[in-house]
Each structure stands twice: as C-alpha cells, then as structure tokens.
PDB file of C-alpha atoms in Angstrom:
ATOM      1  CA  MET K  36      33.648 -10.517  37.362  1.00  0.00           C
ATOM      2  CA  ASN K  37      35.377 -12.713  34.795  1.00  0.00           C
ATOM      3  CA  SER K  38      34.149 -14.753  31.828  1.00  0.00           C
ATOM      4  CA  THR K  39      34.083 -18.029  33.757  1.00  0.00           C
ATOM      5  CA  LEU K  40      31.910 -16.547  36.499  1.00  0.00           C
ATOM      6  CA  LEU K  41      29.526 -15.035  33.959  1.00  0.00           C
ATOM      7  CA  LYS K  42      29.150 -18.363  32.164  1.00  0.00           C
ATOM      8  CA  SER K  43      28.445 -20.085  35.496  1.00  0.00           C
ATOM      9  CA  PHE K  44      25.599 -17.643  36.049  1.00  0.00           C
ATOM     10  CA  ALA K  45      24.363 -18.339  32.513  1.00  0.00           C
ATOM     11  CA  CYS K  46      24.163 -22.040  33.330  1.00  0.00           C
ATOM     12  CA  PHE K  47      22.323 -21.204  36.544  1.00  0.00           C
ATOM     13  CA  ALA K  48      19.893 -18.990  34.671  1.00  0.00           C
ATOM     14  CA  LEU K  49      19.111 -21.748  32.203  1.00  0.00           C
ATOM     15  CA  LEU K  50      17.388 -23.633  35.020  1.00  0.00           C
ATOM     16  CA  LEU K  51      14.666 -21.080  35.395  1.00  0.00           C
ATOM     17  CA  ILE K  52      12.708 -21.959  32.296  1.00  0.00           C
ATOM     18  CA  SER K  53       8.933 -22.099  32.552  1.00  0.00           C
ATOM     19  CA  THR K  54       7.288 -25.098  30.917  1.00  0.00           C
ATOM     20  CA  GLY K  55       4.009 -25.366  29.000  1.00  0.00           C
ATOM     21  CA  LEU K  56       1.485 -28.114  28.392  1.00  0.00           C
ATOM     22  CA  SER K  57       2.111 -31.186  26.204  1.00  0.00           C
ATOM     23  CA  ILE K  58       0.606 -34.589  25.568  1.00  0.00           C
ATOM     24  CA  ARG K  59       3.857 -36.465  26.263  1.00  0.00           C
ATOM     25  CA  ALA K  60       4.305 -37.840  29.782  1.00  0.00           C
ATOM     26  CA  GLN K  61       7.724 -36.299  30.348  1.00  0.00           C
ATOM     27  CA  ASP K  62       6.322 -32.985  29.148  1.00  0.00           C
ATOM     28  CA  THR K  63       4.041 -32.747  32.175  1.00  0.00           C
ATOM     29  CA  PRO K  64       4.428 -29.228  33.618  1.00  0.00           C
ATOM     30  CA  CYS K  65       6.454 -28.841  36.788  1.00  0.00           C
ATOM     31  CA  PRO K  66       4.079 -28.874  39.791  1.00  0.00           C
ATOM     32  CA  PHE K  67       2.986 -25.344  40.620  1.00  0.00           C
ATOM     33  CA  ASP K  68       1.449 -24.000  43.829  1.00  0.00           C
ATOM     34  CA  ASP K  69      -1.101 -21.322  42.960  1.00  0.00           C
ATOM     35  CA  SER K  70      -1.329 -20.055  46.539  1.00  0.00           C
ATOM     36  CA  SER K  71       2.363 -19.194  46.788  1.00  0.00           C
ATOM     37  CA  LEU K  72       2.855 -18.472  43.077  1.00  0.00           C
ATOM     38  CA  SER K  73       5.899 -20.723  42.876  1.00  0.00           C
ATOM     39  CA  TYR K  74       6.874 -24.181  41.701  1.00  0.00           C
ATOM     40  CA  THR K  75       6.695 -26.803  44.430  1.00  0.00           C
ATOM     41  CA  GLY K  76       9.562 -28.420  46.284  1.00  0.00           C
ATOM     42  CA  THR K  77      12.979 -27.283  47.416  1.00  0.00           C
ATOM     43  CA  PRO K  78      15.083 -25.139  45.084  1.00  0.00           C
ATOM     44  CA  GLN K  79      17.011 -28.269  44.047  1.00  0.00           C
ATOM     45  CA  GLU K  80      13.797 -30.208  43.390  1.00  0.00           C
ATOM     46  CA  GLN K  81      12.438 -27.334  41.305  1.00  0.00           C
ATOM     47  CA  ALA K  82      15.714 -27.147  39.396  1.00  0.00           C
ATOM     48  CA  LYS K  83      15.681 -30.849  38.526  1.00  0.00           C
ATOM     49  CA  CYS K  84      12.245 -30.452  36.973  1.00  0.00           C
ATOM     50  CA  LEU K  85      13.030 -27.164  35.231  1.00  0.00           C
ATOM     51  CA  LEU K  86      16.373 -28.497  33.942  1.00  0.00           C
ATOM     52  CA  ARG K  87      14.813 -31.193  31.785  1.00  0.00           C
ATOM     53  CA  PRO K  88      16.594 -31.023  28.409  1.00  0.00           C
ATOM     54  CA  VAL K  89      14.587 -29.561  25.555  1.00  0.00           C
ATOM     55  CA  LEU K  90      14.618 -31.970  22.612  1.00  0.00           C
ATOM     56  CA  ILE K  91      13.984 -31.340  18.920  1.00  0.00           C
ATOM     57  CA  GLY K  92      10.359 -30.339  18.417  1.00  0.00           C
ATOM     58  CA  GLY K  93      10.079 -28.791  21.875  1.00  0.00           C
ATOM     59  CA  ASN K  94       9.555 -32.037  23.796  1.00  0.00           C
ATOM     60  CA  LEU K  95      11.297 -32.543  27.116  1.00  0.00           C
ATOM     61  CA  GLY K  96      13.686 -35.242  28.232  1.00  0.00           C
ATOM     62  CA  ALA K  97      13.781 -36.879  31.654  1.00  0.00           C
ATOM     63  CA  PRO K  98      14.815 -34.768  34.664  1.00  0.00           C
ATOM     64  CA  PRO K  99      18.379 -35.323  35.900  1.00  0.00           C
ATOM     65  CA  LYS K 100      18.762 -37.511  38.980  1.00  0.00           C
ATOM     66  CA  LYS K 101      21.484 -35.186  40.207  1.00  0.00           C
ATOM     67  CA  LEU K 102      22.262 -31.603  39.323  1.00  0.00           C
ATOM     68  CA  PRO K 103      25.617 -31.187  37.580  1.00  0.00           C
ATOM     69  CA  ALA K 104      28.435 -29.267  39.229  1.00  0.00           C
ATOM     70  CA  PRO K 105      28.570 -26.399  40.048  1.00  0.00           C
ATOM     71  CA  LEU K 106      24.784 -26.145  40.023  1.00  0.00           C
ATOM     72  CA  ASP K 107      24.503 -28.776  42.757  1.00  0.00           C
ATOM     73  CA  LYS K 108      26.120 -26.268  45.132  1.00  0.00           C
ATOM     74  CA  LEU K 109      24.762 -23.030  43.672  1.00  0.00           C
ATOM     75  CA  ILE K 110      21.057 -23.856  43.599  1.00  0.00           C
ATOM     76  CA  GLY K 111      19.382 -22.788  46.828  1.00  0.00           C
ATOM     77  CA  ALA K 112      22.428 -20.921  48.119  1.00  0.00           C
ATOM     78  CA  SER K 113      22.495 -17.189  48.753  1.00  0.00           C
ATOM     79  CA  LEU K 114      24.848 -15.225  46.507  1.00  0.00           C
ATOM     80  CA  ASN K 115      25.803 -11.683  47.468  1.00  0.00           C
ATOM     81  CA  ILE K 116      26.419  -9.419  44.478  1.00  0.00           C
ATOM     82  CA  ASP K 117      27.478  -5.869  45.274  1.00  0.00           C
ATOM     83  CA  LYS K 118      25.467  -3.372  43.228  1.00  0.00           C
ATOM     84  CA  ALA K 119      28.249  -0.785  43.227  1.00  0.00           C
ATOM     85  CA  ALA K 120      30.705  -3.387  41.895  1.00  0.00           C
ATOM     86  CA  LEU K 121      28.243  -4.341  39.144  1.00  0.00           C
ATOM     87  CA  GLN K 122      27.794  -0.692  38.200  1.00  0.00           C
ATOM     88  CA  ARG K 123      31.585  -0.295  37.960  1.00  0.00           C
ATOM     89  CA  TYR K 124      31.741  -3.391  35.737  1.00  0.00           C
ATOM     90  CA  LEU K 125      29.065  -1.979  33.430  1.00  0.00           C
ATOM     91  CA  ALA K 126      30.840   1.371  33.205  1.00  0.00           C
ATOM     92  CA  ALA K 127      34.202  -0.268  32.492  1.00  0.00           C
ATOM     93  CA  HIS K 128      32.676  -2.276  29.632  1.00  0.00           C
ATOM     94  CA  ASN K 129      30.522   0.563  28.252  1.00  0.00           C
ATOM     95  CA  ILE K 130      27.302  -1.334  28.958  1.00  0.00           C
ATOM     96  CA  ASN K 131      24.188   0.737  29.642  1.00  0.00           C
ATOM     97  CA  ALA K 132      21.883  -0.670  32.326  1.00  0.00           C
ATOM     98  CA  ALA K 133      18.984   0.452  30.129  1.00  0.00           C
ATOM     99  CA  ASP K 134      20.021  -2.277  27.655  1.00  0.00           C
ATOM    100  CA  ILE K 135      20.030  -5.107  30.207  1.00  0.00           C
ATOM    101  CA  GLY K 136      16.571  -4.727  31.705  1.00  0.00           C
ATOM    102  CA  GLY K 137      16.584  -1.204  33.121  1.00  0.00           C
ATOM    103  CA  SER K 138      17.961   0.688  36.094  1.00  0.00           C
ATOM    104  CA  LEU K 139      19.598  -1.402  38.833  1.00  0.00           C
ATOM    105  CA  ASP K 140      17.782   0.830  41.344  1.00  0.00           C
ATOM    106  CA  ASP K 141      14.346  -0.330  40.177  1.00  0.00           C
ATOM    107  CA  PRO K 142      12.570  -3.411  41.551  1.00  0.00           C
ATOM    108  CA  VAL K 143      11.488  -6.195  39.224  1.00  0.00           C
ATOM    109  CA  SER K 144       7.827  -6.497  38.283  1.00  0.00           C
ATOM    110  CA  PRO K 145       5.214  -7.661  40.792  1.00  0.00           C
ATOM    111  CA  ALA K 146       3.491 -10.919  39.918  1.00  0.00           C
ATOM    112  CA  ASN K 147       0.126  -9.139  39.967  1.00  0.00           C
ATOM    113  CA  THR K 148      -0.014  -5.362  39.702  1.00  0.00           C
ATOM    114  CA  ALA K 149      -3.545  -5.345  41.154  1.00  0.00           C
ATOM    115  CA  ASP K 150      -2.480  -7.151  44.340  1.00  0.00           C
ATOM    116  CA  PRO K 151      -0.156  -5.201  46.682  1.00  0.00           C
ATOM    117  CA  THR K 152       0.694  -8.435  48.535  1.00  0.00           C
ATOM    118  CA  ALA K 153       1.824 -10.275  45.389  1.00  0.00           C
ATOM    119  CA  PRO K 154       5.482 -11.349  45.275  1.00  0.00           C
ATOM    120  CA  LEU K 155       7.974  -9.831  42.881  1.00  0.00           C
ATOM    121  CA  ALA K 156       9.078 -11.751  39.790  1.00  0.00           C
ATOM    122  CA  ARG K 157      10.701 -15.064  40.743  1.00  0.00           C
ATOM    123  CA  TYR K 158      11.566 -16.788  37.471  1.00  0.00           C
ATOM    124  CA  PHE K 159      13.858 -15.887  34.581  1.00  0.00           C
ATOM    125  CA  VAL K 160      12.623 -17.395  31.316  1.00  0.00           C
ATOM    126  CA  ILE K 161      15.002 -17.942  28.397  1.00  0.00           C
ATOM    127  CA  HIS K 162      13.506 -18.037  24.900  1.00  0.00           C
ATOM    128  CA  ASP K 163      14.931 -18.096  21.389  1.00  0.00           C
ATOM    129  CA  VAL K 164      13.282 -16.105  18.634  1.00  0.00           C
ATOM    130  CA  SER K 165      13.280 -19.090  16.184  1.00  0.00           C
ATOM    131  CA  THR K 166      13.258 -16.730  13.238  1.00  0.00           C
ATOM    132  CA  PRO K 167      13.808 -16.419  10.368  1.00  0.00           C
ATOM    133  CA  ASN K 168      13.146 -19.968   9.190  1.00  0.00           C
ATOM    134  CA  TYR K 169      15.392 -20.581   6.197  1.00  0.00           C
ATOM    135  CA  LEU K 170      13.457 -23.791   5.394  1.00  0.00           C
ATOM    136  CA  ASP K 171      15.630 -25.899   3.048  1.00  0.00           C
ATOM    137  CA  LYS K 172      18.277 -23.206   2.569  1.00  0.00           C
ATOM    138  CA  PRO K 173      21.549 -23.196   4.548  1.00  0.00           C
ATOM    139  CA  PHE K 174      22.150 -20.682   7.310  1.00  0.00           C
ATOM    140  CA  PRO K 175      23.899 -17.549   6.033  1.00  0.00           C
ATOM    141  CA  PRO K 176      27.619 -17.672   6.827  1.00  0.00           C
ATOM    142  CA  ASP K 177      27.477 -14.358   8.714  1.00  0.00           C
ATOM    143  CA  ILE K 178      24.814 -15.103  11.365  1.00  0.00           C
ATOM    144  CA  ASN K 179      27.423 -14.443  14.078  1.00  0.00           C
ATOM    145  CA  GLU K 180      28.591 -11.178  12.517  1.00  0.00           C
ATOM    146  CA  ALA K 181      27.311  -7.612  12.486  1.00  0.00           C
ATOM    147  CA  THR K 182      26.486  -7.875   8.774  1.00  0.00           C
ATOM    148  CA  TRP K 183      23.581 -10.266   9.452  1.00  0.00           C
ATOM    149  CA  SER K 184      20.493  -8.059   9.636  1.00  0.00           C
ATOM    150  CA  LEU K 185      18.892  -9.930  12.556  1.00  0.00           C
ATOM    151  CA  ASN K 186      21.801  -8.846  14.758  1.00  0.00           C
ATOM    152  CA  ASP K 187      20.669  -5.226  14.398  1.00  0.00           C
ATOM    153  CA  LEU K 188      18.777  -4.981  17.679  1.00  0.00           C
ATOM    154  CA  ARG K 189      17.373  -1.493  17.367  1.00  0.00           C
ATOM    155  CA  GLU K 190      16.219  -1.980  13.816  1.00  0.00           C
ATOM    156  CA  ARG K 191      14.670  -5.436  14.223  1.00  0.00           C
ATOM    157  CA  TRP K 192      13.758  -6.057  17.868  1.00  0.00           C
ATOM    158  CA  ILE K 193      13.448  -3.054  20.201  1.00  0.00           C
ATOM    159  CA  GLY K 194       9.853  -2.299  19.223  1.00  0.00           C
ATOM    160  CA  ARG K 195       8.637  -5.882  19.740  1.00  0.00           C
ATOM    161  CA  LYS K 196       7.234  -5.861  23.270  1.00  0.00           C
ATOM    162  CA  VAL K 197       6.765  -9.630  23.470  1.00  0.00           C
ATOM    163  CA  THR K 198       9.708  -9.972  25.869  1.00  0.00           C
ATOM    164  CA  HIS K 199      11.766  -7.884  28.265  1.00  0.00           C
ATOM    165  CA  VAL K 200      15.237  -8.164  26.686  1.00  0.00           C
ATOM    166  CA  PHE K 201      16.605  -9.320  23.323  1.00  0.00           C
ATOM    167  CA  ILE K 202      20.192 -10.597  22.995  1.00  0.00           C
ATOM    168  CA  ASN K 203      21.806 -10.911  19.571  1.00  0.00           C
ATOM    169  CA  ARG K 204      24.501 -13.339  18.490  1.00  0.00           C
ATOM    170  CA  LEU K 205      27.212 -10.725  19.010  1.00  0.00           C
ATOM    171  CA  GLY K 206      26.450 -10.592  22.727  1.00  0.00           C
ATOM    172  CA  GLU K 207      24.676  -7.230  22.522  1.00  0.00           C
ATOM    173  CA  SER K 208      21.285  -6.638  24.141  1.00  0.00           C
ATOM    174  CA  VAL K 209      18.414  -4.196  24.099  1.00  0.00           C
ATOM    175  CA  THR K 210      15.468  -3.733  26.444  1.00  0.00           C
ATOM    176  CA  ALA K 211      11.992  -3.843  24.906  1.00  0.00           C
ATOM    177  CA  VAL K 212      10.161  -3.776  28.274  1.00  0.00           C
ATOM    178  CA  ASP K 213      11.848  -2.830  31.573  1.00  0.00           C
ATOM    179  CA  PHE K 214      12.122  -5.607  34.153  1.00  0.00           C
ATOM    180  CA  LYS K 215      10.061  -3.428  36.508  1.00  0.00           C
ATOM    181  CA  THR K 216       7.051  -3.856  34.195  1.00  0.00           C
ATOM    182  CA  GLU K 217       5.079  -6.947  33.205  1.00  0.00           C
ATOM    183  CA  LEU K 218       4.656  -7.611  29.502  1.00  0.00           C
ATOM    184  CA  PRO K 219       1.876  -5.498  27.971  1.00  0.00           C
ATOM    185  CA  ASP K 220      -1.369  -7.190  26.927  1.00  0.00           C
ATOM    186  CA  PRO K 221      -1.960  -9.461  25.130  1.00  0.00           C
ATOM    187  CA  ASN K 222       1.521 -10.878  25.712  1.00  0.00           C
ATOM    188  CA  HIS K 223       2.173 -13.302  28.587  1.00  0.00           C
ATOM    189  CA  GLY K 224       5.490 -14.817  27.549  1.00  0.00           C
ATOM    190  CA  THR K 225       4.468 -18.482  27.995  1.00  0.00           C
ATOM    191  CA  LYS K 226       1.346 -20.544  27.392  1.00  0.00           C
ATOM    192  CA  PHE K 227       1.361 -21.507  31.082  1.00  0.00           C
ATOM    193  CA  ALA K 228       1.182 -17.870  32.137  1.00  0.00           C
ATOM    194  CA  ARG K 229      -1.447 -17.106  29.503  1.00  0.00           C
ATOM    195  CA  ASP K 230      -3.738 -20.089  30.082  1.00  0.00           C
ATOM    196  CA  HIS K 231      -3.234 -20.877  33.773  1.00  0.00           C
ATOM    197  CA  LEU K 232      -1.802 -17.957  35.742  1.00  0.00           C
ATOM    198  CA  ARG K 233      -3.354 -15.201  33.668  1.00  0.00           C
ATOM    199  CA  ASN K 234      -3.256 -11.800  35.342  1.00  0.00           C
ATOM    200  CA  LYS K 235      -2.776 -13.152  38.870  1.00  0.00           C
ATOM    201  CA  GLY K 236       0.765 -14.167  37.971  1.00  0.00           C
ATOM    202  CA  LYS K 237       1.546 -12.478  34.678  1.00  0.00           C
ATOM    203  CA  GLY K 238       4.473 -10.564  36.164  1.00  0.00           C
ATOM    204  CA  LEU K 239       5.968 -13.603  37.898  1.00  0.00           C
ATOM    205  CA  TYR K 240       8.377 -14.167  35.013  1.00  0.00           C
ATOM    206  CA  LEU K 241      11.093 -12.074  33.413  1.00  0.00           C
ATOM    207  CA  HIS K 242      11.535 -12.958  29.742  1.00  0.00           C
ATOM    208  CA  VAL K 243      14.700 -12.867  27.645  1.00  0.00           C
ATOM    209  CA  GLU K 244      14.830 -13.709  23.921  1.00  0.00           C
ATOM    210  CA  LEU K 245      18.055 -14.888  22.289  1.00  0.00           C
ATOM    211  CA  VAL K 246      18.379 -14.349  18.547  1.00  0.00           C
ATOM    212  CA  GLN K 247      18.562 -17.702  16.786  1.00  0.00           C
ATOM    213  CA  PRO K 248      17.453 -18.606  13.227  1.00  0.00           C
ATOM    214  CA  ARG K 249      16.084 -22.002  12.228  1.00  0.00           C
ATOM    215  CA  ARG K 250      15.956 -24.395   9.277  1.00  0.00           C
ATOM    216  CA  SER K 251      13.589 -27.229   8.385  1.00  0.00           C
ATOM    217  CA  ASP K 252      14.398 -30.879   8.991  1.00  0.00           C
ATOM    218  CA  PRO K 253      13.703 -32.667   5.677  1.00  0.00           C
ATOM    219  CA  GLN K 254      12.579 -35.712   7.685  1.00  0.00           C
ATOM    220  CA  GLY K 255       9.924 -33.705   9.534  1.00  0.00           C
ATOM    221  CA  LYS K 256       6.635 -32.058   8.675  1.00  0.00           C
ATOM    222  CA  PRO K 257       6.615 -29.414   5.921  1.00  0.00           C
ATOM    223  CA  ASN K 258       7.957 -26.018   6.969  1.00  0.00           C
ATOM    224  CA  ASN K 259       9.077 -27.224  10.410  1.00  0.00           C
ATOM    225  CA  ASP K 260      11.759 -25.245  12.259  1.00  0.00           C
ATOM    226  CA  ASN K 261      13.509 -28.155  13.976  1.00  0.00           C
ATOM    227  CA  ILE K 262      17.107 -27.365  13.032  1.00  0.00           C
ATOM    228  CA  ALA K 263      19.082 -24.724  14.906  1.00  0.00           C
ATOM    229  CA  PRO K 264      22.598 -23.524  14.130  1.00  0.00           C
ATOM    230  CA  VAL K 265      25.595 -25.004  15.934  1.00  0.00           C
ATOM    231  CA  PRO K 266      26.268 -23.586  18.402  1.00  0.00           C
ATOM    232  CA  GLY K 267      22.678 -22.704  19.145  1.00  0.00           C
ATOM    233  CA  PHE K 268      23.824 -19.713  21.176  1.00  0.00           C
ATOM    234  CA  THR K 269      27.247 -18.119  20.917  1.00  0.00           C
ATOM    235  CA  ASP K 270      29.611 -17.673  23.849  1.00  0.00           C
ATOM    236  CA  ALA K 271      29.021 -13.927  23.585  1.00  0.00           C
ATOM    237  CA  GLN K 272      25.268 -14.473  23.890  1.00  0.00           C
ATOM    238  CA  LEU K 273      25.690 -16.641  26.975  1.00  0.00           C
ATOM    239  CA  GLU K 274      27.950 -14.085  28.628  1.00  0.00           C
ATOM    240  CA  ARG K 275      25.414 -11.314  28.050  1.00  0.00           C
ATOM    241  CA  LEU K 276      22.613 -13.639  29.201  1.00  0.00           C
ATOM    242  CA  ALA K 277      24.524 -14.203  32.442  1.00  0.00           C
ATOM    243  CA  LEU K 278      24.999 -10.478  32.904  1.00  0.00           C
ATOM    244  CA  VAL K 279      21.296  -9.811  32.315  1.00  0.00           C
ATOM    245  CA  TYR K 280      20.457 -12.497  34.898  1.00  0.00           C
ATOM    246  CA  ILE K 281      22.821 -10.874  37.421  1.00  0.00           C
ATOM    247  CA  ALA K 282      21.295  -7.459  36.767  1.00  0.00           C
ATOM    248  CA  ALA K 283      17.771  -8.848  37.244  1.00  0.00           C
ATOM    249  CA  SER K 284      18.848 -10.469  40.505  1.00  0.00           C
ATOM    250  CA  VAL K 285      20.382  -7.239  41.814  1.00  0.00           C
TER     251      VAL K 285
END
C-alpha cells in the first residue's frame, strides 16, 4: 500500500463531502432521497455534485462535466481491500487502529440507532477546523512542525467530540468518537444533518476534521477567516486521511 495509492484514496474520499444550505444558486444542496437515506443518481452523478469546488467564503463552484482521472474509473467500482493486509500495514507503520476511527472489526455507525432497518453510514465528510484565526497576523512558521501547539492532538483535540477523527498537519490522527458511534448530542456534523435529517439520519455520515488555521482577508468583512495556508493540507495529512478512509471502508 504505497504513497501513490493512499493519495488516490484521499482524492476519492474528498468526493464524499456533505453540503449545506446557501442562497447562491450553485450552492443548492445535492438532491437527497429521504426514503433511501442517500443522495440521488448514480455514484458518478452523485460524485459530480459532491465534487463541486469549495470557493473562498464557503460558496460552491459549478459541478464538473466529467470526473477527472482516476476518479472517472474508481467511482462506482468495487474495490477489495484485505483486512489482514491492512492490519499488517498498520503494525508495520506503528499505527494504532484506535487512532484512525476504532477497531477494524467493528461496523460503522447505523444511520438511525432507533431503527434496526436503517443503513450503516454511507458518507465520509471532510472538514477543516478553521482555527485559530490569526486575523491580520501571519501564520506561524512552524504550523507544519511538532512545535506548533495545535498539532498536539491529545492536548488540543481528543476531548472535542464534535467529529470522529482529527488529523494534524504532521499526518498524525486521534479518534474522538469511534466510527461505530454517531456523534453525541447536540452535535450533528453538518447543518444538513442537523436541520433536515435530524435523528433519522444522524449516523449516516462519518466526520473527519483536518487541522488548518486561518487568517483574515483584508478585503473582506471584519474578522473573516477566508485565508488558509498554502498548502491547505499537507501531504502527510492527505496520506493519513486516505488511510482513515480505507479503515472506515473496511
């Protein structure tokens, strides 16, 4: 399981981002079927809607007319990942399954814990923490190093049960809530889940937060957080994100 493969899975995972409500036309939520608890259309049609680029300020761009390679061949295809091989990979790299969502032997959360017929989680939602906001100050030079305090997962993030997994800029992760469990009340992960799905689909999504600070754009409203570092996410973060996605899938 090499770096290129992991990054391919990271790109694939980036498709599965739940959208919220907005007043802009292109920000219209992807069509959702309440009866099946899934977005409508074929996997490729869903991906084109969910792949809309996120612009500054959280607005969405137009959906792509065609999925880029290799996603055009990956989306909708079955991928067989051997659990024993994944466990050997984790052991070889000293990665604890407890830090990437929980035991590989556990199922993911049901969409609705009160309904035994509800499907298991279907969507993998990628967030960034968007904190701290340095406002008009520059980003510290060590945001991609262990000396930056926000990279200390167990000190800063493990107790915040607003997501399932946090990933820092060093490519390390920690589990705040196991993938087998929906987020505890009052957290829903997205406005769509909170305002529309509510408890009937609260567990439909698995949530992963990537550590990323922000700054204010002097051309924007006061105290905005429109500016992210470049790169927004490090290669190490994307590799761990891919691994977390693989673990969730297994």
